[in-house]
Amino acid sequence: MIKKCLFPVAGYGTRFLPATKSMPKEMLPVVNKPLVQYGVEEAIEAGMTTCAMVTGRGKRAIADHFDISYELEHQISGSGKEAYLASIRNVLEKGVFTMVRQREMKGLGHAILTGKSLIGNEPFGVLLSDDLCINDGPGVLAQMAELYKQFRCSIVAIQEVPADETHKYGVISGESLKEGIYRVDEMVEKPAPEDAPSNLAIIGRYILTPDIFDIIADTEPGANGEIQLTDALQTQARQGCVMAYKFKGRRFDCGSVPGFVEATNYVYEHHYTDI
Ligand code: UTP
């Protein structure tokens, strides 16, 4: 039902400098696969085969990754090394990739508004590829797409975080409808522990209804002087409905060095097989 997923990949990735000086953060490999490819695989698994990327300067490697490399194909065609290309070939076969550039980094909300021309007037997924999510069953976006069929409104993925970490996230409060599903009534971006309405933090998976674009266009800059998606979602929650969903699976904050190292160890131990 939801065919498109937006990938905001324009951020600077300052927490990974100097690695991200001339290389996109989203191309950092967790073991042997770049972060953004894990994200694209999750979106495709959820049926969102159009992957709309909001890129920026210095992000060309992402566009190249989701294109054919003729030299490479020619070089290793018919050799034993061909198997190493299997996962990216599979993604290229199933996915369609569209791109638009965000010229100024004015925040996640602004990045999403920049992607409007790629999405149009339909519900869509949003995946922040620095949040790597791994589940043995259906991926997080697939779980959320299933939930969308029931509620037909925006959905944010949440997880419980320690009280002293609320300042890193958007935090929600709401009415619990059933195990792991909340109707959101309040959302705060990066609250101090004493201002946080709960310890339920939004992570980088969303399903958004397209009215969000007009709401973002009317949203003033918030925390850090950026146009915050959380502020727009708060307006949407007041006007209609936003659900929060405690997803099944593990999430690694690969935008931070400790989270990235943890993900690398986990994937190497549980999912890596040499071919
Ligand atoms: P982050 O807050 O992680 O920022 O953005 P960042 O620039 O990527 O990383 P640090 O904090 O400097 O280390 C969350 C997501 O939103 C995207 C980022 O690419 C990331 O996926 N984003 C953020 C944009 O696309 N544009 C923006 O203007 C801001």
PDB file of N, CA and C in Angstrom, residues 96-176:
ATOM      1  N   VAL A  96      13.694   1.460  -7.148  1.00  0.00           N
ATOM      2  CA  VAL A  96      13.835   2.618  -8.040  1.00  0.00           C
ATOM      3  C   VAL A  96      14.382   3.734  -7.160  1.00  0.00           C
ATOM      4  N   PHE A  97      15.379   4.463  -7.657  1.00  0.00           N
ATOM      5  CA  PHE A  97      16.044   5.457  -6.806  1.00  0.00           C
ATOM      6  C   PHE A  97      15.875   6.848  -7.399  1.00  0.00           C
ATOM      7  N   THR A  98      15.331   7.739  -6.592  1.00  0.00           N
ATOM      8  CA  THR A  98      15.166   9.119  -7.041  1.00  0.00           C
ATOM      9  C   THR A  98      15.905  10.016  -6.046  1.00  0.00           C
ATOM     10  N   MET A  99      16.365  11.143  -6.532  1.00  0.00           N
ATOM     11  CA  MET A  99      17.193  12.017  -5.675  1.00  0.00           C
ATOM     12  C   MET A  99      16.795  13.472  -5.829  1.00  0.00           C
ATOM     13  N   VAL A 100      16.923  14.200  -4.747  1.00  0.00           N
ATOM     14  CA  VAL A 100      16.809  15.659  -4.812  1.00  0.00           C
ATOM     15  C   VAL A 100      17.836  16.193  -3.808  1.00  0.00           C
ATOM     16  N   ARG A 101      18.358  17.386  -4.087  1.00  0.00           N
ATOM     17  CA  ARG A 101      19.354  17.932  -3.164  1.00  0.00           C
ATOM     18  C   ARG A 101      18.735  18.942  -2.199  1.00  0.00           C
ATOM     19  N   GLN A 102      19.095  18.798  -0.946  1.00  0.00           N
ATOM     20  CA  GLN A 102      18.773  19.826   0.049  1.00  0.00           C
ATOM     21  C   GLN A 102      19.940  20.811   0.038  1.00  0.00           C
ATOM     22  N   ARG A 103      19.696  22.027  -0.373  1.00  0.00           N
ATOM     23  CA  ARG A 103      20.823  22.958  -0.550  1.00  0.00           C
ATOM     24  C   ARG A 103      21.351  23.519   0.757  1.00  0.00           C
ATOM     25  N   GLU A 104      20.439  23.715   1.720  1.00  0.00           N
ATOM     26  CA  GLU A 104      20.885  24.191   3.030  1.00  0.00           C
ATOM     27  C   GLU A 104      20.407  23.207   4.081  1.00  0.00           C
ATOM     28  N   MET A 105      21.268  22.886   5.033  1.00  0.00           N
ATOM     29  CA  MET A 105      20.898  21.898   6.052  1.00  0.00           C
ATOM     30  C   MET A 105      20.128  22.600   7.160  1.00  0.00           C
ATOM     31  N   LYS A 106      18.818  22.661   6.976  1.00  0.00           N
ATOM     32  CA  LYS A 106      17.999  23.382   7.957  1.00  0.00           C
ATOM     33  C   LYS A 106      17.221  22.434   8.858  1.00  0.00           C
ATOM     34  N   GLY A 107      17.641  21.196   8.916  1.00  0.00           N
ATOM     35  CA  GLY A 107      17.012  20.264   9.839  1.00  0.00           C
ATOM     36  C   GLY A 107      16.223  19.168   9.140  1.00  0.00           C
ATOM     37  N   LEU A 108      15.841  18.165   9.946  1.00  0.00           N
ATOM     38  CA  LEU A 108      15.152  16.995   9.395  1.00  0.00           C
ATOM     39  C   LEU A 108      13.807  17.376   8.781  1.00  0.00           C
ATOM     40  N   GLY A 109      13.065  18.271   9.439  1.00  0.00           N
ATOM     41  CA  GLY A 109      11.770  18.695   8.889  1.00  0.00           C
ATOM     42  C   GLY A 109      11.958  19.317   7.515  1.00  0.00           C
ATOM     43  N   HIS A 110      12.950  20.159   7.407  1.00  0.00           N
ATOM     44  CA  HIS A 110      13.246  20.823   6.130  1.00  0.00           C
ATOM     45  C   HIS A 110      13.665  19.800   5.072  1.00  0.00           C
ATOM     46  N   ALA A 111      14.453  18.813   5.479  1.00  0.00           N
ATOM     47  CA  ALA A 111      14.876  17.763   4.532  1.00  0.00           C
ATOM     48  C   ALA A 111      13.649  17.033   3.992  1.00  0.00           C
ATOM     49  N   ILE A 112      12.690  16.768   4.866  1.00  0.00           N
ATOM     50  CA  ILE A 112      11.490  16.041   4.431  1.00  0.00           C
ATOM     51  C   ILE A 112      10.654  16.905   3.491  1.00  0.00           C
ATOM     52  N   LEU A 113      10.553  18.178   3.796  1.00  0.00           N
ATOM     53  CA  LEU A 113       9.819  19.084   2.896  1.00  0.00           C
ATOM     54  C   LEU A 113      10.510  19.146   1.531  1.00  0.00           C
ATOM     55  N   THR A 114      11.832  19.095   1.538  1.00  0.00           N
ATOM     56  CA  THR A 114      12.592  19.094   0.278  1.00  0.00           C
ATOM     57  C   THR A 114      12.241  17.861  -0.560  1.00  0.00           C
ATOM     58  N   GLY A 115      11.885  16.776   0.105  1.00  0.00           N
ATOM     59  CA  GLY A 115      11.564  15.539  -0.606  1.00  0.00           C
ATOM     60  C   GLY A 115      10.149  15.498  -1.163  1.00  0.00           C
ATOM     61  N   LYS A 116       9.373  16.549  -0.919  1.00  0.00           N
ATOM     62  CA  LYS A 116       7.960  16.548  -1.339  1.00  0.00           C
ATOM     63  C   LYS A 116       7.801  16.239  -2.834  1.00  0.00           C
ATOM     64  N   SER A 117       8.674  16.823  -3.651  1.00  0.00           N
ATOM     65  CA  SER A 117       8.515  16.638  -5.103  1.00  0.00           C
ATOM     66  C   SER A 117       8.735  15.174  -5.505  1.00  0.00           C
ATOM     67  N   LEU A 118       9.434  14.408  -4.689  1.00  0.00           N
ATOM     68  CA  LEU A 118       9.671  12.993  -5.006  1.00  0.00           C
ATOM     69  C   LEU A 118       8.539  12.100  -4.488  1.00  0.00           C
ATOM     70  N   ILE A 119       7.770  12.612  -3.553  1.00  0.00           N
ATOM     71  CA  ILE A 119       6.744  11.781  -2.902  1.00  0.00           C
ATOM     72  C   ILE A 119       5.353  12.048  -3.472  1.00  0.00           C
ATOM     73  N   GLY A 120       4.992  13.320  -3.598  1.00  0.00           N
ATOM     74  CA  GLY A 120       3.637  13.636  -4.086  1.00  0.00           C
ATOM     75  C   GLY A 120       2.618  13.512  -2.971  1.00  0.00           C
ATOM     76  N   ASN A 121       1.380  13.221  -3.353  1.00  0.00           N
ATOM     77  CA  ASN A 121       0.276  13.258  -2.390  1.00  0.00           C
ATOM     78  C   ASN A 121      -0.108  11.848  -1.931  1.00  0.00           C
ATOM     79  N   GLU A 122       0.803  11.183  -1.281  1.00  0.00           N
ATOM     80  CA  GLU A 122       0.504   9.827  -0.801  1.00  0.00           C
ATOM     81  C   GLU A 122       1.277   9.566   0.496  1.00  0.00           C
ATOM     82  N   PRO A 123       0.794   8.614   1.312  1.00  0.00           N
ATOM     83  CA  PRO A 123       1.549   8.295   2.529  1.00  0.00           C
ATOM     84  C   PRO A 123       2.906   7.688   2.158  1.00  0.00           C
ATOM     85  N   PHE A 124       3.884   7.889   3.012  1.00  0.00           N
ATOM     86  CA  PHE A 124       5.240   7.422   2.682  1.00  0.00           C
ATOM     87  C   PHE A 124       6.004   7.066   3.952  1.00  0.00           C
ATOM     88  N   GLY A 125       7.013   6.238   3.788  1.00  0.00           N
ATOM     89  CA  GLY A 125       7.898   5.913   4.901  1.00  0.00           C
ATOM     90  C   GLY A 125       9.044   6.913   4.968  1.00  0.00           C
ATOM     91  N   VAL A 126       9.645   7.041   6.132  1.00  0.00           N
ATOM     92  CA  VAL A 126      10.892   7.809   6.275  1.00  0.00           C
ATOM     93  C   VAL A 126      11.854   6.933   7.048  1.00  0.00           C
ATOM     94  N   LEU A 127      13.065   6.814   6.543  1.00  0.00           N
ATOM     95  CA  LEU A 127      14.054   5.972   7.209  1.00  0.00           C
ATOM     96  C   LEU A 127      15.362   6.750   7.374  1.00  0.00           C
ATOM     97  N   LEU A 128      15.788   6.897   8.614  1.00  0.00           N
ATOM     98  CA  LEU A 128      17.085   7.534   8.890  1.00  0.00           C
ATOM     99  C   LEU A 128      18.105   6.415   8.994  1.00  0.00           C
ATOM    100  N   SER A 129      18.999   6.363   8.002  1.00  0.00           N
ATOM    101  CA  SER A 129      19.816   5.153   7.922  1.00  0.00           C
ATOM    102  C   SER A 129      20.902   5.079   8.991  1.00  0.00           C
ATOM    103  N   ASP A 130      21.109   6.153   9.746  1.00  0.00           N
ATOM    104  CA  ASP A 130      22.070   6.002  10.851  1.00  0.00           C
ATOM    105  C   ASP A 130      21.456   5.248  12.034  1.00  0.00           C
ATOM    106  N   ASP A 131      20.139   5.064  12.034  1.00  0.00           N
ATOM    107  CA  ASP A 131      19.530   4.130  12.992  1.00  0.00           C
ATOM    108  C   ASP A 131      19.428   2.785  12.276  1.00  0.00           C
ATOM    109  N   LEU A 132      20.286   1.872  12.669  1.00  0.00           N
ATOM    110  CA  LEU A 132      20.259   0.540  12.050  1.00  0.00           C
ATOM    111  C   LEU A 132      19.342  -0.348  12.889  1.00  0.00           C
ATOM    112  N   CYS A 133      18.322  -0.910  12.256  1.00  0.00           N
ATOM    113  CA  CYS A 133      17.367  -1.761  12.976  1.00  0.00           C
ATOM    114  C   CYS A 133      17.448  -3.178  12.437  1.00  0.00           C
ATOM    115  N   ILE A 134      17.531  -4.115  13.353  1.00  0.00           N
ATOM    116  CA  ILE A 134      17.669  -5.516  12.951  1.00  0.00           C
ATOM    117  C   ILE A 134      16.646  -6.359  13.705  1.00  0.00           C
ATOM    118  N   ASN A 135      15.901  -7.132  12.945  1.00  0.00           N
ATOM    119  CA  ASN A 135      14.909  -8.005  13.568  1.00  0.00           C
ATOM    120  C   ASN A 135      14.923  -9.340  12.829  1.00  0.00           C
ATOM    121  N   ASP A 136      14.745 -10.414  13.559  1.00  0.00           N
ATOM    122  CA  ASP A 136      14.748 -11.718  12.900  1.00  0.00           C
ATOM    123  C   ASP A 136      13.474 -11.919  12.071  1.00  0.00           C
ATOM    124  N   GLY A 137      12.373 -11.361  12.534  1.00  0.00           N
ATOM    125  CA  GLY A 137      11.123 -11.405  11.762  1.00  0.00           C
ATOM    126  C   GLY A 137      11.062 -10.208  10.825  1.00  0.00           C
ATOM    127  N   PRO A 138       9.844  -9.724  10.507  1.00  0.00           N
ATOM    128  CA  PRO A 138       9.722  -8.568   9.613  1.00  0.00           C
ATOM    129  C   PRO A 138      10.475  -7.356  10.155  1.00  0.00           C
ATOM    130  N   GLY A 139      11.028  -6.559   9.231  1.00  0.00           N
ATOM    131  CA  GLY A 139      11.762  -5.369   9.625  1.00  0.00           C
ATOM    132  C   GLY A 139      10.829  -4.321  10.214  1.00  0.00           C
ATOM    133  N   VAL A 140      11.416  -3.271  10.793  1.00  0.00           N
ATOM    134  CA  VAL A 140      10.602  -2.275  11.504  1.00  0.00           C
ATOM    135  C   VAL A 140       9.635  -1.567  10.539  1.00  0.00           C
ATOM    136  N   LEU A 141      10.108  -1.178   9.356  1.00  0.00           N
ATOM    137  CA  LEU A 141       9.199  -0.489   8.422  1.00  0.00           C
ATOM    138  C   LEU A 141       8.053  -1.400   7.995  1.00  0.00           C
ATOM    139  N   ALA A 142       8.342  -2.677   7.799  1.00  0.00           N
ATOM    140  CA  ALA A 142       7.275  -3.623   7.425  1.00  0.00           C
ATOM    141  C   ALA A 142       6.253  -3.727   8.558  1.00  0.00           C
ATOM    142  N   GLN A 143       6.726  -3.746   9.795  1.00  0.00           N
ATOM    143  CA  GLN A 143       5.799  -3.787  10.939  1.00  0.00           C
ATOM    144  C   GLN A 143       4.912  -2.543  10.938  1.00  0.00           C
ATOM    145  N   MET A 144       5.530  -1.388  10.635  1.00  0.00           N
ATOM    146  CA  MET A 144       4.773  -0.130  10.675  1.00  0.00           C
ATOM    147  C   MET A 144       3.790  -0.039   9.502  1.00  0.00           C
ATOM    148  N   ALA A 145       4.192  -0.549   8.348  1.00  0.00           N
ATOM    149  CA  ALA A 145       3.306  -0.515   7.178  1.00  0.00           C
ATOM    150  C   ALA A 145       2.048  -1.340   7.464  1.00  0.00           C
ATOM    151  N   GLU A 146       2.216  -2.420   8.180  1.00  0.00           N
ATOM    152  CA  GLU A 146       1.080  -3.273   8.556  1.00  0.00           C
ATOM    153  C   GLU A 146       0.129  -2.498   9.483  1.00  0.00           C
ATOM    154  N   LEU A 147       0.727  -1.773  10.408  1.00  0.00           N
ATOM    155  CA  LEU A 147      -0.058  -0.977  11.362  1.00  0.00           C
ATOM    156  C   LEU A 147      -0.793   0.164  10.654  1.00  0.00           C
ATOM    157  N   TYR A 148      -0.166   0.695   9.619  1.00  0.00           N
ATOM    158  CA  TYR A 148      -0.787   1.803   8.882  1.00  0.00           C
ATOM    159  C   TYR A 148      -2.139   1.373   8.298  1.00  0.00           C
ATOM    160  N   LYS A 149      -2.216   0.129   7.856  1.00  0.00           N
ATOM    161  CA  LYS A 149      -3.465  -0.360   7.262  1.00  0.00           C
ATOM    162  C   LYS A 149      -4.617  -0.221   8.254  1.00  0.00           C
ATOM    163  N   GLN A 150      -4.293  -0.353   9.541  1.00  0.00           N
ATOM    164  CA  GLN A 150      -5.303  -0.295  10.579  1.00  0.00           C
ATOM    165  C   GLN A 150      -5.661   1.152  10.945  1.00  0.00           C
ATOM    166  N   PHE A 151      -4.649   2.022  11.055  1.00  0.00           N
ATOM    167  CA  PHE A 151      -4.901   3.362  11.613  1.00  0.00           C
ATOM    168  C   PHE A 151      -4.973   4.477  10.575  1.00  0.00           C
ATOM    169  N   ARG A 152      -4.340   4.304   9.422  1.00  0.00           N
ATOM    170  CA  ARG A 152      -4.357   5.309   8.345  1.00  0.00           C
ATOM    171  C   ARG A 152      -3.932   6.692   8.830  1.00  0.00           C
ATOM    172  N   CYS A 153      -2.949   6.750   9.697  1.00  0.00           N
ATOM    173  CA  CYS A 153      -2.431   8.062  10.087  1.00  0.00           C
ATOM    174  C   CYS A 153      -0.919   7.930  10.319  1.00  0.00           C
ATOM    175  N   SER A 154      -0.269   9.052  10.579  1.00  0.00           N
ATOM    176  CA  SER A 154       1.184   9.005  10.753  1.00  0.00           C
ATOM    177  C   SER A 154       1.560   8.111  11.933  1.00  0.00           C
ATOM    178  N   ILE A 155       2.701   7.458  11.805  1.00  0.00           N
ATOM    179  CA  ILE A 155       3.179   6.545  12.859  1.00  0.00           C
ATOM    180  C   ILE A 155       4.655   6.824  13.105  1.00  0.00           C
ATOM    181  N   VAL A 156       5.039   6.895  14.366  1.00  0.00           N
ATOM    182  CA  VAL A 156       6.461   7.014  14.693  1.00  0.00           C
ATOM    183  C   VAL A 156       6.892   5.759  15.444  1.00  0.00           C
ATOM    184  N   ALA A 157       8.118   5.304  15.188  1.00  0.00           N
ATOM    185  CA  ALA A 157       8.642   4.151  15.939  1.00  0.00           C
ATOM    186  C   ALA A 157       9.287   4.686  17.223  1.00  0.00           C
ATOM    187  N   ILE A 158       9.026   4.003  18.323  1.00  0.00           N
ATOM    188  CA  ILE A 158       9.582   4.456  19.605  1.00  0.00           C
ATOM    189  C   ILE A 158      10.293   3.309  20.320  1.00  0.00           C
ATOM    190  N   GLN A 159      11.193   3.713  21.234  1.00  0.00           N
ATOM    191  CA  GLN A 159      11.760   2.746  22.162  1.00  0.00           C
ATOM    192  C   GLN A 159      11.973   3.431  23.507  1.00  0.00           C
ATOM    193  N   GLU A 160      12.022   2.618  24.555  1.00  0.00           N
ATOM    194  CA  GLU A 160      12.293   3.188  25.879  1.00  0.00           C
ATOM    195  C   GLU A 160      13.768   3.513  25.977  1.00  0.00           C
ATOM    196  N   VAL A 161      14.081   4.696  26.513  1.00  0.00           N
ATOM    197  CA  VAL A 161      15.490   5.059  26.716  1.00  0.00           C
ATOM    198  C   VAL A 161      15.689   5.454  28.178  1.00  0.00           C
ATOM    199  N   PRO A 162      16.938   5.376  28.682  1.00  0.00           N
ATOM    200  CA  PRO A 162      17.183   5.833  30.046  1.00  0.00           C
ATOM    201  C   PRO A 162      16.845   7.326  30.176  1.00  0.00           C
ATOM    202  N   ALA A 163      16.377   7.734  31.357  1.00  0.00           N
ATOM    203  CA  ALA A 163      15.930   9.122  31.568  1.00  0.00           C
ATOM    204  C   ALA A 163      17.009  10.138  31.195  1.00  0.00           C
ATOM    205  N   ASP A 164      18.280   9.791  31.430  1.00  0.00           N
ATOM    206  CA  ASP A 164      19.336  10.783  31.158  1.00  0.00           C
ATOM    207  C   ASP A 164      19.710  10.854  29.667  1.00  0.00           C
ATOM    208  N   GLU A 165      18.943  10.161  28.809  1.00  0.00           N
ATOM    209  CA  GLU A 165      19.233  10.248  27.365  1.00  0.00           C
ATOM    210  C   GLU A 165      18.114  10.910  26.566  1.00  0.00           C
ATOM    211  N   THR A 166      17.079  11.405  27.256  1.00  0.00           N
ATOM    212  CA  THR A 166      15.942  11.984  26.519  1.00  0.00           C
ATOM    213  C   THR A 166      16.365  13.187  25.676  1.00  0.00           C
ATOM    214  N   HIS A 167      17.424  13.880  26.077  1.00  0.00           N
ATOM    215  CA  HIS A 167      17.857  15.091  25.352  1.00  0.00           C
ATOM    216  C   HIS A 167      18.399  14.778  23.954  1.00  0.00           C
ATOM    217  N   LYS A 168      18.556  13.489  23.634  1.00  0.00           N
ATOM    218  CA  LYS A 168      19.048  13.117  22.294  1.00  0.00           C
ATOM    219  C   LYS A 168      17.910  12.844  21.312  1.00  0.00           C
ATOM    220  N   TYR A 169      16.670  12.826  21.785  1.00  0.00           N
ATOM    221  CA  TYR A 169      15.558  12.319  20.967  1.00  0.00           C
ATOM    222  C   TYR A 169      14.350  13.258  20.993  1.00  0.00           C
ATOM    223  N   GLY A 170      13.394  12.972  20.086  1.00  0.00           N
ATOM    224  CA  GLY A 170      12.037  13.458  20.269  1.00  0.00           C
ATOM    225  C   GLY A 170      11.353  12.491  21.215  1.00  0.00           C
ATOM    226  N   VAL A 171      10.594  13.013  22.185  1.00  0.00           N
ATOM    227  CA  VAL A 171       9.991  12.144  23.196  1.00  0.00           C
ATOM    228  C   VAL A 171       8.470  12.350  23.167  1.00  0.00           C
ATOM    229  N   ILE A 172       7.737  11.249  23.284  1.00  0.00           N
ATOM    230  CA  ILE A 172       6.268  11.335  23.196  1.00  0.00           C
ATOM    231  C   ILE A 172       5.604  11.020  24.528  1.00  0.00           C
ATOM    232  N   SER A 173       4.348  11.434  24.648  1.00  0.00           N
ATOM    233  CA  SER A 173       3.481  10.815  25.644  1.00  0.00           C
ATOM    234  C   SER A 173       2.142  10.584  24.965  1.00  0.00           C
ATOM    235  N   GLY A 174       1.381   9.636  25.467  1.00  0.00           N
ATOM    236  CA  GLY A 174       0.104   9.359  24.824  1.00  0.00           C
ATOM    237  C   GLY A 174      -0.659   8.276  25.548  1.00  0.00           C
ATOM    238  N   GLU A 175      -1.836   8.018  24.996  1.00  0.00           N
ATOM    239  CA  GLU A 175      -2.724   7.020  25.586  1.00  0.00           C
ATOM    240  C   GLU A 175      -2.354   5.656  25.007  1.00  0.00           C
ATOM    241  N   SER A 176      -2.163   4.686  25.892  1.00  0.00           N
ATOM    242  CA  SER A 176      -1.830   3.345  25.417  1.00  0.00           C
ATOM    243  C   SER A 176      -3.109   2.657  24.921  1.00  0.00           C
TER     244      SER A 176
END
